[in-house]
XYZ file of C-alpha atoms in Angstrom:
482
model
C 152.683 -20.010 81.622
C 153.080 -21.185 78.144
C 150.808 -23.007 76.119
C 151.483 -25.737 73.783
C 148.680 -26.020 71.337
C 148.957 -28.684 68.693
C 146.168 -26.720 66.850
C 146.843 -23.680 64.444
C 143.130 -22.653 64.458
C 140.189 -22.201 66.688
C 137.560 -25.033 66.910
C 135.085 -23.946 64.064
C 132.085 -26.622 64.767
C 130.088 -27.249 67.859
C 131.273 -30.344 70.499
C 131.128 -29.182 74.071
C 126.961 -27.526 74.747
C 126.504 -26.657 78.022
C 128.390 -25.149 81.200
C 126.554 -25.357 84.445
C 126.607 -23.158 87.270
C 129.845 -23.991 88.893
C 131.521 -23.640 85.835
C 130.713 -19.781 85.247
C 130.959 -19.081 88.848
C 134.641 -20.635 88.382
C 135.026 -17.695 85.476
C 133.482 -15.386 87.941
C 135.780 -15.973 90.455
C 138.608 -14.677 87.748
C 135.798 -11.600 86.636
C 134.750 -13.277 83.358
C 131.248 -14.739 84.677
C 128.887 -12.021 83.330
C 130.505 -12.454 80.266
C 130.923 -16.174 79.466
C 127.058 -15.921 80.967
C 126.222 -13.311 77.920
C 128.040 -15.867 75.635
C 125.332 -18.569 76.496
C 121.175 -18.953 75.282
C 118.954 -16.810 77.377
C 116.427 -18.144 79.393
C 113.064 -19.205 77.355
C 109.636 -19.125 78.610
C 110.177 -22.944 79.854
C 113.612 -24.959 79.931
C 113.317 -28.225 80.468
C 115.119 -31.570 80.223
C 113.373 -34.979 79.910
C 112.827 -38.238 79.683
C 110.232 -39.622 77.295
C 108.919 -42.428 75.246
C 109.216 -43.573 71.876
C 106.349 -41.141 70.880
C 108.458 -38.223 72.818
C 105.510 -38.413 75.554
C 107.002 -37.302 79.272
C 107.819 -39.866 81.859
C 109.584 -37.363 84.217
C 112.072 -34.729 83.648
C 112.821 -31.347 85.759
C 112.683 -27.729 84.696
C 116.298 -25.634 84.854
C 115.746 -22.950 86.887
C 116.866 -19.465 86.137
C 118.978 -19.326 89.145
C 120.744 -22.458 90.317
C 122.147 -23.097 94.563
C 126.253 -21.896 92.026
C 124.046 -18.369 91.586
C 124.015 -18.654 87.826
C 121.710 -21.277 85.955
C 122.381 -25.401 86.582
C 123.242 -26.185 82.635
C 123.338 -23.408 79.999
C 123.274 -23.866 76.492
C 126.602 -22.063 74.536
C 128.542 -22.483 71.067
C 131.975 -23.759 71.386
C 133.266 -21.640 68.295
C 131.869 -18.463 70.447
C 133.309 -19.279 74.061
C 136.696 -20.443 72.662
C 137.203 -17.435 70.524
C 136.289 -15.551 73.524
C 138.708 -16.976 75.587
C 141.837 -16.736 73.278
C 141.388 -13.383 73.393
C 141.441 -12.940 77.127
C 144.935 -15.213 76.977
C 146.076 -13.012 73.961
C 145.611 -10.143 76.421
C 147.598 -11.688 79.438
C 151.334 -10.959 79.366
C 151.965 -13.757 81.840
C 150.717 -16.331 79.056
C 153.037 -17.415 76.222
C 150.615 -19.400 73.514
C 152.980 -22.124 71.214
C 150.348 -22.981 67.983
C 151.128 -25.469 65.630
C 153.608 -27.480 68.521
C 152.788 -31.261 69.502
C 154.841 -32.535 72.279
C 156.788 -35.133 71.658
C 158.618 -36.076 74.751
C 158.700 -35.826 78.418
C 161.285 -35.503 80.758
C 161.257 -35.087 84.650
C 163.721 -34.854 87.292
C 163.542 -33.298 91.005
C 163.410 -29.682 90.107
C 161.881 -29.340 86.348
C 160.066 -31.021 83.784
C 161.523 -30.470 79.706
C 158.883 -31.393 76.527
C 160.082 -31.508 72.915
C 157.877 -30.024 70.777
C 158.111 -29.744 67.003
C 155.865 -28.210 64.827
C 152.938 -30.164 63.614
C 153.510 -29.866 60.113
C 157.042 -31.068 60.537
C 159.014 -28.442 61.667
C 162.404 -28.124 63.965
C 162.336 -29.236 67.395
C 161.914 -27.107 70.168
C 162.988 -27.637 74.087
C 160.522 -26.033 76.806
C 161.171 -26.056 80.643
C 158.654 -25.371 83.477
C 158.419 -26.174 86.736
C 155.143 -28.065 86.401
C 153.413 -29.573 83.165
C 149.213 -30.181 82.629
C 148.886 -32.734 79.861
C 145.333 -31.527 78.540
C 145.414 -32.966 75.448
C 142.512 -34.663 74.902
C 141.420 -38.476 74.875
C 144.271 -39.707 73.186
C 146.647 -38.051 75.242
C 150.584 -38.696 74.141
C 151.267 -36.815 77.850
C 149.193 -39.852 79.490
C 150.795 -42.464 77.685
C 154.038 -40.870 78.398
C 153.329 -41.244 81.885
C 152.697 -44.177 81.752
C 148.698 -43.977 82.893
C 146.003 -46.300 81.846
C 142.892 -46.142 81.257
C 140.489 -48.028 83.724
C 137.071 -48.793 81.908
C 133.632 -48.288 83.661
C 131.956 -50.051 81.706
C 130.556 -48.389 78.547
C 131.201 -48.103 75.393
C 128.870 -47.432 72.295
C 128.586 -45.752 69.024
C 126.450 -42.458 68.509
C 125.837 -40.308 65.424
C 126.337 -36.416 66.883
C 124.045 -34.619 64.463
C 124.064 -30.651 64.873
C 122.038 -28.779 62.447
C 121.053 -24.777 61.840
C 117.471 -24.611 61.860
C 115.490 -21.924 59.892
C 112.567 -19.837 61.044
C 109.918 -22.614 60.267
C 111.203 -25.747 61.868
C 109.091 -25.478 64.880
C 111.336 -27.948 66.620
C 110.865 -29.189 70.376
C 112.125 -25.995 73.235
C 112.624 -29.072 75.684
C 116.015 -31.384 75.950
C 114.779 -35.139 75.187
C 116.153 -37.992 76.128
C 114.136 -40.888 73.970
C 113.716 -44.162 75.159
C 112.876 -45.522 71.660
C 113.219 -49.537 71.827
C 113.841 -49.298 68.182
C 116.643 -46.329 68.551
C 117.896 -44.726 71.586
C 117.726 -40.833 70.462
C 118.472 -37.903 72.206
C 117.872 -34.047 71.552
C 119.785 -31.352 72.290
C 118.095 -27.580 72.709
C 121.253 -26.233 72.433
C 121.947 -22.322 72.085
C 119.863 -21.006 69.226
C 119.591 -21.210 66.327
C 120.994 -24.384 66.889
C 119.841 -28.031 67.707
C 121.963 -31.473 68.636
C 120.730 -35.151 68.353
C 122.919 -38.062 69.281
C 121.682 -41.663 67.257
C 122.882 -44.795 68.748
C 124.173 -46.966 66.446
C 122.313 -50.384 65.836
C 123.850 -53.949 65.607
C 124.450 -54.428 62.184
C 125.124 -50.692 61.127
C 128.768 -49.358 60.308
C 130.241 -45.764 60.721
C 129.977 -44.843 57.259
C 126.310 -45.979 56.890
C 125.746 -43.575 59.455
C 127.138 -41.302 57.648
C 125.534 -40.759 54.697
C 123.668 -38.393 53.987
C 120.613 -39.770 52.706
C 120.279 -41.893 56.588
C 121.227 -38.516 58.242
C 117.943 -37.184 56.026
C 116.392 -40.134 57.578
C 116.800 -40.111 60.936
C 115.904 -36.155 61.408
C 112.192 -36.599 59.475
C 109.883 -37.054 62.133
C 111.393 -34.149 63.791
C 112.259 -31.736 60.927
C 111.977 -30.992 57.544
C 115.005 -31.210 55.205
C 114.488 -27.257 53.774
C 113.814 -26.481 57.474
C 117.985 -26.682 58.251
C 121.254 -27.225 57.431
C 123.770 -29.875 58.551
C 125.944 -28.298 60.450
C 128.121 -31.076 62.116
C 127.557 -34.545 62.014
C 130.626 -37.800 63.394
C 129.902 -40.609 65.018
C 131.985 -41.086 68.343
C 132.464 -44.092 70.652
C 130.791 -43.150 73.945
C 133.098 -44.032 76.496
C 133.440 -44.472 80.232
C 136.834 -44.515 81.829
C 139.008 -42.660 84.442
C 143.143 -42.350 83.874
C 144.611 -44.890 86.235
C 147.035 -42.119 87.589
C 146.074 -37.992 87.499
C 149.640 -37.098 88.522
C 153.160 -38.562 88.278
C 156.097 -36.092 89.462
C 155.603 -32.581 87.950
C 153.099 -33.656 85.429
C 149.342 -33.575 86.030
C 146.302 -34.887 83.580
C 143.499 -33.029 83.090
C 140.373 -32.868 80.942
C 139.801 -35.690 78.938
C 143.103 -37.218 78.999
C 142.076 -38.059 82.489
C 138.373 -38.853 82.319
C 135.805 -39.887 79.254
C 131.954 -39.929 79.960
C 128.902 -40.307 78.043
C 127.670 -36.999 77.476
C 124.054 -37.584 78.906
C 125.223 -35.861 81.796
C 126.853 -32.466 79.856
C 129.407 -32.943 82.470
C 132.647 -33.788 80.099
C 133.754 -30.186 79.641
C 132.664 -29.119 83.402
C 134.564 -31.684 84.489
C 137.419 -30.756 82.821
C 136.936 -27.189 84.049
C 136.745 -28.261 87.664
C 140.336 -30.023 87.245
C 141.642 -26.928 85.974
C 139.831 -24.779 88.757
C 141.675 -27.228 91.228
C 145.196 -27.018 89.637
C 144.515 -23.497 89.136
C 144.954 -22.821 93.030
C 147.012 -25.312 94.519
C 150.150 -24.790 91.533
C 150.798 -21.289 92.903
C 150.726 -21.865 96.270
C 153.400 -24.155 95.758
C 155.090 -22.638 93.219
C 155.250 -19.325 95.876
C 156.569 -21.453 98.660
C 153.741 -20.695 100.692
C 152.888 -24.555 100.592
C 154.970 -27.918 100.133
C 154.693 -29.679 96.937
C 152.496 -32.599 99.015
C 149.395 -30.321 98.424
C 149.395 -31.376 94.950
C 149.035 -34.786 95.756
C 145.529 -33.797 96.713
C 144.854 -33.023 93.276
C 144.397 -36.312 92.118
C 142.436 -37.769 95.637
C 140.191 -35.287 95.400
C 139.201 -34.724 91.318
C 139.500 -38.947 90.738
C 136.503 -40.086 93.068
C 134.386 -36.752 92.168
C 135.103 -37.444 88.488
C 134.222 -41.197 88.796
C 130.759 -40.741 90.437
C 129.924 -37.755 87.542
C 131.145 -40.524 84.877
C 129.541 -43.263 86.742
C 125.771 -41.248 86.859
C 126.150 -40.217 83.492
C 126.590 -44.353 82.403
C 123.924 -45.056 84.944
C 121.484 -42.711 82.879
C 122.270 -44.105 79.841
C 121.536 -47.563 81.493
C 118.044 -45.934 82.307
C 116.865 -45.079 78.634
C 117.845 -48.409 77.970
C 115.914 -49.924 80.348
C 112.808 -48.071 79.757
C 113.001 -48.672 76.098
C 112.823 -52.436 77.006
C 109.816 -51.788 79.420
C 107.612 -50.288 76.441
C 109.208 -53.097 74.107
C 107.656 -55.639 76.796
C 111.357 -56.752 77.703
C 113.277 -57.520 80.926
C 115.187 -54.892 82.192
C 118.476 -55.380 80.991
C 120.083 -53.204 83.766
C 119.383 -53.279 87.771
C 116.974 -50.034 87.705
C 117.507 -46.912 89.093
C 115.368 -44.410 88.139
C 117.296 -41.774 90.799
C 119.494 -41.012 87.643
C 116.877 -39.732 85.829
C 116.541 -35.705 85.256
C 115.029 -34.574 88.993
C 115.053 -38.051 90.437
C 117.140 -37.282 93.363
C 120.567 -38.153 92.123
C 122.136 -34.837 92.527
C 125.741 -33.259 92.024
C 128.917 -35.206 94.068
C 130.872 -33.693 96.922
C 134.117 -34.095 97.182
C 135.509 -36.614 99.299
C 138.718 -36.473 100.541
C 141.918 -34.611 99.946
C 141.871 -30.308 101.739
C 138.795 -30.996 103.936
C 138.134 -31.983 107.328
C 137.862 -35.473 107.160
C 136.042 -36.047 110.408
C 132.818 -33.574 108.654
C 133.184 -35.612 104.895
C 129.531 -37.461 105.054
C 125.918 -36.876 105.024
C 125.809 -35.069 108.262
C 128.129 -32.606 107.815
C 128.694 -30.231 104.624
C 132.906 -30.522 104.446
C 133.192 -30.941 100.669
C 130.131 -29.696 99.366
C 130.049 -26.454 97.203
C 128.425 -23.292 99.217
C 125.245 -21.893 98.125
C 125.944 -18.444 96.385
C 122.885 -15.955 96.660
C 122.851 -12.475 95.019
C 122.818 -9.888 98.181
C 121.687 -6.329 98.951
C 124.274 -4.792 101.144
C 123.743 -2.375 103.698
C 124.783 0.691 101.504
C 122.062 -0.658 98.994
C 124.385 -1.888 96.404
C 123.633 -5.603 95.169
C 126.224 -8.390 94.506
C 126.634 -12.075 94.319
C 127.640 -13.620 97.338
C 131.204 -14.499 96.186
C 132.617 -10.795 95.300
C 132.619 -10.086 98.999
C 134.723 -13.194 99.218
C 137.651 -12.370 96.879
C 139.432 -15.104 94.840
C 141.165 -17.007 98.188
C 140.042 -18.903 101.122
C 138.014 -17.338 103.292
C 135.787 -17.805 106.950
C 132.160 -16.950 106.732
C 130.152 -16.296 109.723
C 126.806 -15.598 111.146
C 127.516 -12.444 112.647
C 130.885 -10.502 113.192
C 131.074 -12.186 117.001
C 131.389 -15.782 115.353
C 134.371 -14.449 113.325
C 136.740 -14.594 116.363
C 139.768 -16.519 116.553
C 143.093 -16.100 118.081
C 146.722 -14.914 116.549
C 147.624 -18.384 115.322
C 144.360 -18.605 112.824
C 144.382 -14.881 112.178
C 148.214 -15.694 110.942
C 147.118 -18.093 108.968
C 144.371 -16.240 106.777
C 146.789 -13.935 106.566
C 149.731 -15.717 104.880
C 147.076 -17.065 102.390
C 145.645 -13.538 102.083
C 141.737 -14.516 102.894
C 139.376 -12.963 104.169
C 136.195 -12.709 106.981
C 132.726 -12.191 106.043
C 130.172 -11.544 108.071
C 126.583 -12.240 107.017
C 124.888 -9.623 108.952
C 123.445 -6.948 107.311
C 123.440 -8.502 104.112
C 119.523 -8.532 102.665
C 119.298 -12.131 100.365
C 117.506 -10.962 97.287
C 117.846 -13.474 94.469
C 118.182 -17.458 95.244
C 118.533 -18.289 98.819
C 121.693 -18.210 101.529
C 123.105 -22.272 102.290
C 121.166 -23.957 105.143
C 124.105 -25.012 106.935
C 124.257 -21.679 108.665
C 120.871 -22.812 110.711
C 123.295 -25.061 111.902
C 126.887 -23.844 111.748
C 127.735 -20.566 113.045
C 130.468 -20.866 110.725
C 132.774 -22.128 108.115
C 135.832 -21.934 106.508
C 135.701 -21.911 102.357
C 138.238 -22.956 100.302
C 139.006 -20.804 97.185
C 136.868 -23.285 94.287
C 133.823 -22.077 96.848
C 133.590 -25.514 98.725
C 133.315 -26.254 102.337
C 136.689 -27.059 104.229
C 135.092 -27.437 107.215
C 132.404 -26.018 109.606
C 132.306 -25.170 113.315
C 130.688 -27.685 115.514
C 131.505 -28.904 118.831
C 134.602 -30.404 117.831
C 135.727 -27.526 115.690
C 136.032 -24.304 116.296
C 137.665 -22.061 114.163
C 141.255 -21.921 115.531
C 141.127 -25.688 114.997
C 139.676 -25.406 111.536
C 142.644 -22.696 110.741
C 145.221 -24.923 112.239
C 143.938 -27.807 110.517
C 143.877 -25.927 106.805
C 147.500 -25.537 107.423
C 148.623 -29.175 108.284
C 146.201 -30.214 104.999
C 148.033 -27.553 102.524
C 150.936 -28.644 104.004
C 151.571 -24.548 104.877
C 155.579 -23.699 104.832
């Protein structure tokens, strides 16, 4: 792998806050979870996230729990400085990864067998020619690999101005331990209770008011008084950013793929731009080398973008919807019409909850509300019967894998035992395995068992219809197995 980087030097100030539980269970999967977990704010006494009026009074909101259905916590609070830093040096470790700082593409090239990039070096150095097989354009919202492509961008609909303020607090600034999201009629606001000692808020900008006004420092002063005293912190951060909604109008053309942000831009209400990203990356991250081994035609990867578009779109499309909520009930207490149909669902514990996937390596017939193909399985941590206690997913190793019931429900004959094989997963039984933190996934009161796909959701279950020589031989029509 080599890395172009257009960047010399690590991100010094704070933009992504939170990863949620499918993202560290993704660095789990690759034996970093404990550690990007360690990276990230410890529980407090109470974590909460909210909705509130203009005098920060609760309308509804949920509390985080300390263990989320992913077996780490839903949303956890991190610095980006700290994770990134930690990060380069696990690629700066890896042999397999060449890192290229200082290099912006330039141009792409394709043909049948290889894509070629010129890169030159950002502060206007030679050119350089790199090959590869396959090329991720993750380069951000601007993306010159998207444009190169030739990929729009297809709104959804949103698009404002926000001052990002992050601050250092000191020891007396007795600030809020709950996230806020303020439905102020005068000023949407919300607050961040990001990893200590650290704390976020996100102005929107009023008709009327420019950037730079923003900007200043004395307004900055201004805006952070009723929650904090100026010689309680220190301005850390603070930009104002167009919040935007939009998807790429193509994830993949040829050999190149978009990820990130140069496929997808949301509000951040959500915290779901970087784990969204992360998900793309988690999906690329196991289809590319089964194809690149020959184990599976190049047509799996056009499940890349039918599967990460439409679960991208409904994250982008709740987060917009939630931002559409504060409006609304900041017009309620201003005695207003609701400027937006409502839906309160979006709100923190509401009922909205995370998107399955819909479509791409799943069982098609089981993709609804009665069956779990595409949802993510329930991790537990588990006492086995030696005594020794695990999460659910390190008796699964980092493949596919069939998870049954009890050893009896694991049976299947030489053409789906071939298969497992040649993509080296294994069976897991749950007997004898003693639940003893969070809870195992209800679909076993149903199911008697399953086939997982290696990013921990549901291929497919067996039912009446399928059993698991059908579920095997149907994994290897949908990988398009060689």
């Amino acid at each position: 792998v080599e890395i172009l980087e257009r960047s010399r030097d690590p991100v010094i100030l704070p933009r992504a806050v939170g990863l949620d539980g499918e993202s560290v269970r993704a660095f789990q999967r690759i034996g970093l979870g404990d550690e990007v977990a360690a990276l990230c704010q410890p529980p407090r006494a109470r974590d909460e996230v909210t909705f509130t009026n203009s005098r920060r009074e609760r309308l509804f909101g949920m509390e985080i729990p300390r263990v989320g259905a992913n077996g780490w916590r839903d949303i956890a609070f991190f610095d980006q400085p700290e994770l990134e830093a930690f990060l380069r040096r696990q690629v700066e470790q890896d042999d397999r990864i060449a890192v290229c700082l200082g290099r912006e593409v330039t141009k792409i090239a394709q043909s049948a067998d290889e894509v070629v990039l010129h890169s030159r070096d950002a502060s206007g150095g030679a050119e350089q020619e790199h090959r590869a097989a396959y090329a991720i354009g993750a380069d951000g919202a601007s993306s010159f690999v998207r444009r190169a492509i030739g990929s729009e961008w297809k709104s959804l609909g949103y698009d404002q101005d926000w001052l990002v303020v992050d601050i250092v607090q000191g020891p007396d600034a007795e600030l809020p331990l709950v996230t806020m999201q303020v439905c102020d009629p005068v000023r949407l606001t919300t607050y961040v209770c990001v990893k200590d000692p650290n704390r976020r808020w996100e102005f929107q900008r009023l008709d009327g008011e420019t950037r730079e006004e923003l900007l200043r420092p004395e307004k900055i002063r201004e805006l952070l008084r009723p929650w904090v005293a100026p010689e309680h912190y220190e301005i850390r951060r603070a930009a104002v950013y167009q919040f935007h909604a939009a998807i790429a109008e193509r994830w993949r053309v040829g050999r190149v793929c978009l990820a990130g942000d140069a496929a997808h831009q949301t509000p951040p209400f959500l915290g779901q731009g970087l784990n969204t990203g992360f998900r793309d990356a988690v999906n690329l991250g196991w289809k590319l080398p089964l194809v690149l081994a020959k184990q599976c035609d190049a047509r799996l990867l056009d499940s890349y973008a039918a599967e990460r578009d439409a679960h991208s779109r409904d994250l982008v499309e709740w987060a917009v919807a939630l931002g559409q909520l504060m409006e609304t009930l900041a017009a309620r207490e201003a005695g207003e019409p609701d400027p937006y149909p409502t839906d309160q669902r979006s709100g923190y514990g509401q009922g909205r909850s995370a998107p399955p996937l819909r479509g791409g390596v799943l069982v098609t017939e089981q993709c609804n509300g009665a069956h779990p193909a595409g949802e993510l399985l329930r991790q537990p941590t588990v006492r086995r019967p030696d005594g020794s206690e695990c999460r659910f997913d390190e008796l699964l190793g980092p493949g596919f894998s069939v998870v049954g019931r009890r050893p009896s429900d694991l049976r299947m004959g030489a053409g789906a035992r071939g298969v497992l094989q040649r993509l080296q997963g294994r069976s897991v039984s749950l007997e004898g395995l003693e639940v003893v933190a969070g809870a195992s996934d209800l679909l076993f009161d149903e199911h008697p068992a399953l086939v997982l796909r290696p990013d921990r959701y549901v291929f497919g279950v067996v039912d009446d219809a399928f059993d698991l020589d059908r579920l095997l031989a149907e994994l290897a029509q949908k990988l398009a197995l060689c």
